[in-house]
Short mmCIF file of C-alpha atoms in Angstrom, two decimals:
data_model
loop_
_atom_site.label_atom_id
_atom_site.label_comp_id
_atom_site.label_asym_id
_atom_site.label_seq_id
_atom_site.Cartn_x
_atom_site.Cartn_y
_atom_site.Cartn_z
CA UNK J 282 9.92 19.24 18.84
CA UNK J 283 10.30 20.17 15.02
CA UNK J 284 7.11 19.52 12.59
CA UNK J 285 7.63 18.34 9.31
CA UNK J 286 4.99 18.08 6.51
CA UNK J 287 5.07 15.08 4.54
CA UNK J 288 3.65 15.72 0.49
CA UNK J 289 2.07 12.63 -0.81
CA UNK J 290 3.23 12.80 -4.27
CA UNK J 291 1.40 10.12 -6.61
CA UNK J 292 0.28 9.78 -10.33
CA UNK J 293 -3.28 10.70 -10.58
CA UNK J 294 -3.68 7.22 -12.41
CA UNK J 295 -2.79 5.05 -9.47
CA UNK J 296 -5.55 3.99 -7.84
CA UNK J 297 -8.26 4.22 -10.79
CA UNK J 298 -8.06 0.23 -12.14
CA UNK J 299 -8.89 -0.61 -8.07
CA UNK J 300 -12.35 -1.68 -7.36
CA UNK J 301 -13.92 0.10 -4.40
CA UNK J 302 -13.55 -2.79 -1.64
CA UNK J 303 -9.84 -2.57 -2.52
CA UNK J 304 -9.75 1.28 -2.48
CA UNK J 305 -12.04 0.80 1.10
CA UNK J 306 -8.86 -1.04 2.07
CA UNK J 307 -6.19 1.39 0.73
CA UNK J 308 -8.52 3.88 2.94
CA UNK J 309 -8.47 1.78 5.73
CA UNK J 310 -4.23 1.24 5.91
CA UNK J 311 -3.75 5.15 5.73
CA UNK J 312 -6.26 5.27 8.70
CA UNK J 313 -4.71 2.68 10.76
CA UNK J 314 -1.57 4.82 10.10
CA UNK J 315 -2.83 7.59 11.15
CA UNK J 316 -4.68 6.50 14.24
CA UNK J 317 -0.40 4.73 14.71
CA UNK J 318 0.88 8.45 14.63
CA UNK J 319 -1.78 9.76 16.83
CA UNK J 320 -1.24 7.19 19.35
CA UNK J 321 2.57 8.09 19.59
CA UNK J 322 1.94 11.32 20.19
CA UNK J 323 3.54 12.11 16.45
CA UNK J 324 0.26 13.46 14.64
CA UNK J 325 -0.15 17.00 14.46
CA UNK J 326 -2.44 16.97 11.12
CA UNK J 327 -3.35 15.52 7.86
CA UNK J 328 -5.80 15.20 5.22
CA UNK J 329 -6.51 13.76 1.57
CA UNK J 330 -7.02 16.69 -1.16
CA UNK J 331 -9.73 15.70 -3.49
CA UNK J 332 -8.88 14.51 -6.62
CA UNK J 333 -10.15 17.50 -9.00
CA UNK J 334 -10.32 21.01 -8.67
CA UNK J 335 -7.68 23.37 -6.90
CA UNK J 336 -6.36 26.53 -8.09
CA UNK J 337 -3.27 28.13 -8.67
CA UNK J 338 -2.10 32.04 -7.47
CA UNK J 339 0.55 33.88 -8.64
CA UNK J 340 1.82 37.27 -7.84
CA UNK J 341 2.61 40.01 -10.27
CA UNK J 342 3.61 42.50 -7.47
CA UNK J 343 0.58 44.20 -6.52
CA UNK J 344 -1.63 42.14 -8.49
CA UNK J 345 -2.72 38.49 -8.25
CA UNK J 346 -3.77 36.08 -11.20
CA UNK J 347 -5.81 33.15 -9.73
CA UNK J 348 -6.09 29.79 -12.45
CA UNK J 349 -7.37 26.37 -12.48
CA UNK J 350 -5.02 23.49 -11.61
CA UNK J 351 -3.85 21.18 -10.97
CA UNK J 352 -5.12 18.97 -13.77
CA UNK J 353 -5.33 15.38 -13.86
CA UNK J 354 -3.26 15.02 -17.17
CA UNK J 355 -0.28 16.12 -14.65
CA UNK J 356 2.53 13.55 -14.21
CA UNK J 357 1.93 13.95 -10.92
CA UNK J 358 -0.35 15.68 -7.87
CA UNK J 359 -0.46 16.01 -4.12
CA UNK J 360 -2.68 13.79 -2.72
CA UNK J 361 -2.76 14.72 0.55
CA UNK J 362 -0.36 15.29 3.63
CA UNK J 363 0.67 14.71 6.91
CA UNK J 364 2.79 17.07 8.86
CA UNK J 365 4.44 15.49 11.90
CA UNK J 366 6.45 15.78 14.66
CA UNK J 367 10.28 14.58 14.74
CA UNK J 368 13.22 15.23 16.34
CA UNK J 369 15.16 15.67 12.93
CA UNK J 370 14.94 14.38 9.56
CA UNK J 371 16.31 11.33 10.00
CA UNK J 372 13.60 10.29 13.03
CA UNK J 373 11.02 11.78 10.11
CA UNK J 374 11.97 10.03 7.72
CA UNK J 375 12.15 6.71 10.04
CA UNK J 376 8.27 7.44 11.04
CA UNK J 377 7.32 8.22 7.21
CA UNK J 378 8.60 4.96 5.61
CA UNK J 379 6.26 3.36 7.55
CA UNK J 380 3.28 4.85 5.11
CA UNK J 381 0.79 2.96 3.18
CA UNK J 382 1.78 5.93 0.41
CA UNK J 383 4.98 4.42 -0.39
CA UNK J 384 3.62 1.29 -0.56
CA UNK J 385 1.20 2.01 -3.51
CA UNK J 386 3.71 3.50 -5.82
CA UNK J 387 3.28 7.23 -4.51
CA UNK J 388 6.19 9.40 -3.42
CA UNK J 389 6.68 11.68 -0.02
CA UNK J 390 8.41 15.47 -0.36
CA UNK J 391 9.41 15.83 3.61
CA UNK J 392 10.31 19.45 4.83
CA UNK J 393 10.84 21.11 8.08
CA UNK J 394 7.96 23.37 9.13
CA UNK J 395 9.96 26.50 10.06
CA UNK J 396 8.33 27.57 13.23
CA UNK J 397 6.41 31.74 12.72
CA UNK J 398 7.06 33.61 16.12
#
C-alpha cells in the first residue's frame, strides 16, 4: 500500500495566546489521532518539529552552504508530520481530514512517498 506524508503547515503564531491546559488538550487530540491511525493499521510515522531552530542546505555543485532557518517571523512553518498509508490520494486525504491540524487553523501539504528500490 502507498505512503503518503502529510506536512502540517501552520503560522508559528497559532497556538501562542493558549494557556498550557488548553495546549495539554491540543496535545492530547493529536495523540488520540494518532493512537486512531495506529489502531487501523494506517500509522507508519510521525512527529512534532520543535518550534525553533532547524537549518537550511543548499547545493552549489560540489559544495554545500548550511544556514539557520526557518525563523519564526515566517508566514508559515512545518510543524510536524505524519506519513501514512493509503490506497490513493483520495483514501489519504479521507483519513487526513480527520486531523486535529485542520481544526486549529493549520494547513496539510499531502504527497506520495515514491517507494526507493
Amino acid at each position: 500500500m502507498p505512503h503518503y506524508m502529510l506536512l502540517l503547515h501552520e503560522q508559528p503564531s497559532d497556538f501562542s495566546g493558549l494557556s498550557p491546559e488548553a495546549i495539554e488538550a491540543v496535545i492530547n487530540e493529536y495523540v488520540a489521532w494518532s493512537a486512531k491511525l495506529a489502531s487501523e493499521n494506517r500509522l507508519v510515522g510521525g512527529e512534532k518539529l520543535r518550534d525553533e531552530g532547524g537549518k537550511h542546505l543548499r547545493g552549489f555543485g560540489e559544495e554545500f552552504r548550511v544556514t539557520d532557518g526557518p525563523y519564526t517571523e515566517a508566514k508559515e512553518i512545518v510543524g510536524g508530520f505524519y506519513t501514512i498509508d493509503a490506497a490513493d490520494y483520495s483514501e489519504a486525504a479521507e483519513v487526513a481530514s480527520g486531523c486535529p491540524h485542520l481544526k486549529y487553523g493549520g494547513w496539510i501539504e499531502m504527497r506520495e512517498i515514491e517507494q526507493m528500490s
